[in-house]
């Protein structure tokens, strides 16, 4: 008597699901490992220096007034502006953001200040908060997929893709609000779906809280909120009903709670630290950048904007394959899933990325970056998980085709794993602006190996602070203006200029009777004539 084909299929499906669980468990362990591995290895770069400045409660203007053209200081004295101490409070943290960087919402920086106060000011300590948010996002990805599709396989695959995503791992190790932003978007999306399902006052109150937290984490959450509004009104068919009314009330309460920071943003100060958005780019440059931005969610070998055309072309075939898979997954989701399912995924995937892409194309600028669209990358990973789950478990498909899609899924996870492994062995990565700061670790090493050195630092304070995080305590520094001539004290044996302009170098040579010789990049050494 022959076996029932349906029984054979069910048995194979059970085995497949068990293998999937085991595979996802292994990938999760790998993803956790790469988030925790060598947290302090990569350069503590420009943006992170500003994070420490904010949570310590200082402002750039204070530092310039106190240190520029003043006495020689030790590394420890320079680092005073990077550590939390009893002389500054949470209020100073918020005031520094309001005065100098109002485009940054304060929640992450307040949390980071409390975290550092508990666990110390080391790079490992402050970055570990972002790691924690990244780890908390893992179960939220699974939960969101269960809320949307009621499918454990989609949730498992999406969680695996998220766990080993190069972009998510990269920014889970950075002392900035990005991993918290991803977490809040996931939690808010879950809260919205549950509020619409239960339609209780309590569930809508929870959703309102998530919106407030999102806005106070990253002002781009406003785009997510707009996407969520489109979802609610589309699902309710723009009818005036209890669900839509409760949504409007919850959103209004959340917006009212964010009003104080809205007033801060629109004060006559103008946001600082966003000059990079003004760099022009052509249409083709825009498409190339966005291809790299999106593909980094699945595959990333560290190609930076400043790399040569030959380097970029070398990874183009792989990037093209990833992009084709992403586009097909979006098409497949929209074609096969109900409106309520694909629209909420679209809310996560498109609410931030699409407006920034349109702005980039329309204005010829660079508003879109990988760190801003991390939530959108999660949406694309959910699209991919839905595609893989459907294709792998499709009983109407041939075994060979199912095996092919299993292989595609394995290749995607392998691409992410290799990307994370490559990044873990490189001290500089594309997100640290290697074109500007790639030689900073070597510069710090050269100074540390010198005999009683002093470093005369020119240019922005933040650049000096970046190398300070790599310098030994016995190193001395002095912040100088371009026109200031340093006094070469006999207390030191070796003298360096860091980041001097040509005018500053010429000024030092003429007035100190020395030769200024380039050592490495922006580091120059004074040599007696």
JSON list of C-alpha atoms in Angstrom, two decimals, residues 419-520:
[
{"chain": "A", "resi": 419, "resn": "UNK", "atom": "CA", "xyz": [29.99, 40.95, 5.73]},
{"chain": "A", "resi": 420, "resn": "UNK", "atom": "CA", "xyz": [29.92, 41.10, 9.53]},
{"chain": "A", "resi": 421, "resn": "UNK", "atom": "CA", "xyz": [33.09, 39.01, 9.76]},
{"chain": "A", "resi": 422, "resn": "UNK", "atom": "CA", "xyz": [34.94, 41.31, 7.35]},
{"chain": "A", "resi": 423, "resn": "UNK", "atom": "CA", "xyz": [33.80, 44.39, 9.26]},
{"chain": "A", "resi": 424, "resn": "UNK", "atom": "CA", "xyz": [34.86, 42.92, 12.61]},
{"chain": "A", "resi": 425, "resn": "UNK", "atom": "CA", "xyz": [38.47, 42.72, 11.39]},
{"chain": "A", "resi": 426, "resn": "UNK", "atom": "CA", "xyz": [38.64, 46.28, 10.03]},
{"chain": "A", "resi": 427, "resn": "UNK", "atom": "CA", "xyz": [39.32, 49.13, 12.43]},
{"chain": "A", "resi": 428, "resn": "UNK", "atom": "CA", "xyz": [37.83, 51.64, 9.99]},
{"chain": "A", "resi": 429, "resn": "UNK", "atom": "CA", "xyz": [34.52, 51.06, 8.20]},
{"chain": "A", "resi": 430, "resn": "UNK", "atom": "CA", "xyz": [32.56, 53.18, 5.77]},
{"chain": "A", "resi": 431, "resn": "UNK", "atom": "CA", "xyz": [30.31, 54.62, 8.52]},
{"chain": "A", "resi": 432, "resn": "UNK", "atom": "CA", "xyz": [33.37, 56.16, 10.22]},
{"chain": "A", "resi": 433, "resn": "UNK", "atom": "CA", "xyz": [34.19, 58.37, 7.19]},
{"chain": "A", "resi": 434, "resn": "UNK", "atom": "CA", "xyz": [37.51, 56.67, 6.35]},
{"chain": "A", "resi": 435, "resn": "UNK", "atom": "CA", "xyz": [38.19, 59.28, 3.66]},
{"chain": "A", "resi": 436, "resn": "UNK", "atom": "CA", "xyz": [38.47, 61.90, 6.43]},
{"chain": "A", "resi": 437, "resn": "UNK", "atom": "CA", "xyz": [39.55, 59.94, 9.50]},
{"chain": "A", "resi": 438, "resn": "UNK", "atom": "CA", "xyz": [41.08, 56.75, 8.15]},
{"chain": "A", "resi": 439, "resn": "UNK", "atom": "CA", "xyz": [44.57, 57.56, 9.43]},
{"chain": "A", "resi": 440, "resn": "UNK", "atom": "CA", "xyz": [43.53, 58.62, 12.94]},
{"chain": "A", "resi": 441, "resn": "UNK", "atom": "CA", "xyz": [44.23, 55.25, 14.62]},
{"chain": "A", "resi": 442, "resn": "UNK", "atom": "CA", "xyz": [47.75, 55.19, 13.13]},
{"chain": "A", "resi": 443, "resn": "UNK", "atom": "CA", "xyz": [48.30, 58.82, 14.11]},
{"chain": "A", "resi": 444, "resn": "UNK", "atom": "CA", "xyz": [47.42, 58.02, 17.73]},
{"chain": "A", "resi": 445, "resn": "UNK", "atom": "CA", "xyz": [49.76, 55.01, 17.64]},
{"chain": "A", "resi": 446, "resn": "UNK", "atom": "CA", "xyz": [52.67, 57.15, 16.35]},
{"chain": "A", "resi": 447, "resn": "UNK", "atom": "CA", "xyz": [52.17, 59.74, 19.10]},
{"chain": "A", "resi": 448, "resn": "UNK", "atom": "CA", "xyz": [51.86, 57.06, 21.79]},
{"chain": "A", "resi": 449, "resn": "UNK", "atom": "CA", "xyz": [55.20, 55.56, 20.75]},
{"chain": "A", "resi": 450, "resn": "UNK", "atom": "CA", "xyz": [56.97, 58.92, 20.97]},
{"chain": "A", "resi": 451, "resn": "UNK", "atom": "CA", "xyz": [59.17, 60.11, 23.85]},
{"chain": "A", "resi": 452, "resn": "UNK", "atom": "CA", "xyz": [57.38, 62.72, 26.01]},
{"chain": "A", "resi": 453, "resn": "UNK", "atom": "CA", "xyz": [55.33, 64.16, 23.13]},
{"chain": "A", "resi": 454, "resn": "UNK", "atom": "CA", "xyz": [53.18, 67.25, 22.91]},
{"chain": "A", "resi": 455, "resn": "UNK", "atom": "CA", "xyz": [50.63, 67.67, 20.13]},
{"chain": "A", "resi": 456, "resn": "UNK", "atom": "CA", "xyz": [49.61, 71.15, 18.95]},
{"chain": "A", "resi": 457, "resn": "UNK", "atom": "CA", "xyz": [46.10, 70.72, 17.56]},
{"chain": "A", "resi": 458, "resn": "UNK", "atom": "CA", "xyz": [44.46, 72.94, 14.96]},
{"chain": "A", "resi": 459, "resn": "UNK", "atom": "CA", "xyz": [41.00, 72.95, 13.47]},
{"chain": "A", "resi": 460, "resn": "UNK", "atom": "CA", "xyz": [37.78, 71.71, 15.10]},
{"chain": "A", "resi": 461, "resn": "UNK", "atom": "CA", "xyz": [37.92, 70.48, 18.67]},
{"chain": "A", "resi": 462, "resn": "UNK", "atom": "CA", "xyz": [36.06, 67.29, 17.73]},
{"chain": "A", "resi": 463, "resn": "UNK", "atom": "CA", "xyz": [38.97, 66.04, 15.61]},
{"chain": "A", "resi": 464, "resn": "UNK", "atom": "CA", "xyz": [41.35, 66.42, 18.52]},
{"chain": "A", "resi": 465, "resn": "UNK", "atom": "CA", "xyz": [38.91, 64.61, 20.76]},
{"chain": "A", "resi": 466, "resn": "UNK", "atom": "CA", "xyz": [38.73, 61.68, 18.34]},
{"chain": "A", "resi": 467, "resn": "UNK", "atom": "CA", "xyz": [42.44, 60.94, 18.68]},
{"chain": "A", "resi": 468, "resn": "UNK", "atom": "CA", "xyz": [42.28, 61.65, 22.42]},
{"chain": "A", "resi": 469, "resn": "UNK", "atom": "CA", "xyz": [40.22, 58.49, 22.82]},
{"chain": "A", "resi": 470, "resn": "UNK", "atom": "CA", "xyz": [43.27, 56.60, 21.44]},
{"chain": "A", "resi": 471, "resn": "UNK", "atom": "CA", "xyz": [46.09, 58.53, 23.15]},
{"chain": "A", "resi": 472, "resn": "UNK", "atom": "CA", "xyz": [48.00, 57.48, 26.28]},
{"chain": "A", "resi": 473, "resn": "UNK", "atom": "CA", "xyz": [47.48, 59.52, 29.48]},
{"chain": "A", "resi": 474, "resn": "UNK", "atom": "CA", "xyz": [51.06, 60.90, 29.39]},
{"chain": "A", "resi": 475, "resn": "UNK", "atom": "CA", "xyz": [50.47, 62.71, 26.10]},
{"chain": "A", "resi": 476, "resn": "UNK", "atom": "CA", "xyz": [49.96, 66.48, 26.28]},
{"chain": "A", "resi": 477, "resn": "UNK", "atom": "CA", "xyz": [47.98, 68.65, 23.87]},
{"chain": "A", "resi": 478, "resn": "UNK", "atom": "CA", "xyz": [47.19, 72.25, 23.13]},
{"chain": "A", "resi": 479, "resn": "UNK", "atom": "CA", "xyz": [44.36, 73.65, 21.01]},
{"chain": "A", "resi": 480, "resn": "UNK", "atom": "CA", "xyz": [45.60, 76.48, 18.80]},
{"chain": "A", "resi": 481, "resn": "UNK", "atom": "CA", "xyz": [44.24, 78.88, 16.23]},
{"chain": "A", "resi": 482, "resn": "UNK", "atom": "CA", "xyz": [45.95, 78.98, 12.84]},
{"chain": "A", "resi": 483, "resn": "UNK", "atom": "CA", "xyz": [47.69, 82.26, 13.60]},
{"chain": "A", "resi": 484, "resn": "UNK", "atom": "CA", "xyz": [48.95, 81.22, 17.06]},
{"chain": "A", "resi": 485, "resn": "UNK", "atom": "CA", "xyz": [52.61, 80.26, 17.48]},
{"chain": "A", "resi": 486, "resn": "UNK", "atom": "CA", "xyz": [53.23, 77.44, 20.01]},
{"chain": "A", "resi": 487, "resn": "UNK", "atom": "CA", "xyz": [55.85, 77.80, 22.72]},
{"chain": "A", "resi": 488, "resn": "UNK", "atom": "CA", "xyz": [58.24, 74.84, 22.45]},
{"chain": "A", "resi": 489, "resn": "UNK", "atom": "CA", "xyz": [58.84, 73.92, 26.08]},
{"chain": "A", "resi": 490, "resn": "UNK", "atom": "CA", "xyz": [61.86, 71.90, 27.19]},
{"chain": "A", "resi": 491, "resn": "UNK", "atom": "CA", "xyz": [59.46, 69.74, 29.21]},
{"chain": "A", "resi": 492, "resn": "UNK", "atom": "CA", "xyz": [58.79, 67.77, 26.03]},
{"chain": "A", "resi": 493, "resn": "UNK", "atom": "CA", "xyz": [61.08, 65.86, 23.71]},
{"chain": "A", "resi": 494, "resn": "UNK", "atom": "CA", "xyz": [58.94, 65.51, 20.59]},
{"chain": "A", "resi": 495, "resn": "UNK", "atom": "CA", "xyz": [56.62, 68.07, 19.06]},
{"chain": "A", "resi": 496, "resn": "UNK", "atom": "CA", "xyz": [53.76, 67.39, 16.64]},
{"chain": "A", "resi": 497, "resn": "UNK", "atom": "CA", "xyz": [51.22, 69.43, 14.73]},
{"chain": "A", "resi": 498, "resn": "UNK", "atom": "CA", "xyz": [47.83, 67.82, 14.23]},
{"chain": "A", "resi": 499, "resn": "UNK", "atom": "CA", "xyz": [45.51, 68.95, 11.45]},
{"chain": "A", "resi": 500, "resn": "UNK", "atom": "CA", "xyz": [47.40, 72.21, 10.68]},
{"chain": "A", "resi": 501, "resn": "UNK", "atom": "CA", "xyz": [46.57, 74.33, 7.65]},
{"chain": "A", "resi": 502, "resn": "UNK", "atom": "CA", "xyz": [49.32, 75.34, 5.26]},
{"chain": "A", "resi": 503, "resn": "UNK", "atom": "CA", "xyz": [49.28, 78.82, 6.78]},
{"chain": "A", "resi": 504, "resn": "UNK", "atom": "CA", "xyz": [49.67, 77.37, 10.28]},
{"chain": "A", "resi": 505, "resn": "UNK", "atom": "CA", "xyz": [52.62, 75.21, 9.22]},
{"chain": "A", "resi": 506, "resn": "UNK", "atom": "CA", "xyz": [54.31, 78.15, 7.55]},
{"chain": "A", "resi": 507, "resn": "UNK", "atom": "CA", "xyz": [53.73, 80.31, 10.62]},
{"chain": "A", "resi": 508, "resn": "UNK", "atom": "CA", "xyz": [55.33, 77.72, 12.91]},
{"chain": "A", "resi": 509, "resn": "UNK", "atom": "CA", "xyz": [58.37, 77.27, 10.66]},
{"chain": "A", "resi": 510, "resn": "UNK", "atom": "CA", "xyz": [59.02, 81.00, 10.44]},
{"chain": "A", "resi": 511, "resn": "UNK", "atom": "CA", "xyz": [58.62, 81.77, 14.13]},
{"chain": "A", "resi": 512, "resn": "UNK", "atom": "CA", "xyz": [60.00, 78.63, 15.81]},
{"chain": "A", "resi": 513, "resn": "UNK", "atom": "CA", "xyz": [63.05, 78.08, 13.58]},
{"chain": "A", "resi": 514, "resn": "UNK", "atom": "CA", "xyz": [62.06, 74.48, 12.81]},
{"chain": "A", "resi": 515, "resn": "UNK", "atom": "CA", "xyz": [61.18, 72.35, 9.81]},
{"chain": "A", "resi": 516, "resn": "UNK", "atom": "CA", "xyz": [57.67, 70.91, 9.66]},
{"chain": "A", "resi": 517, "resn": "UNK", "atom": "CA", "xyz": [57.76, 67.42, 8.16]},
{"chain": "A", "resi": 518, "resn": "UNK", "atom": "CA", "xyz": [54.70, 65.35, 7.40]},
{"chain": "A", "resi": 519, "resn": "UNK", "atom": "CA", "xyz": [54.60, 62.12, 9.40]},
{"chain": "A", "resi": 520, "resn": "UNK", "atom": "CA", "xyz": [51.26, 60.64, 8.35]}
]
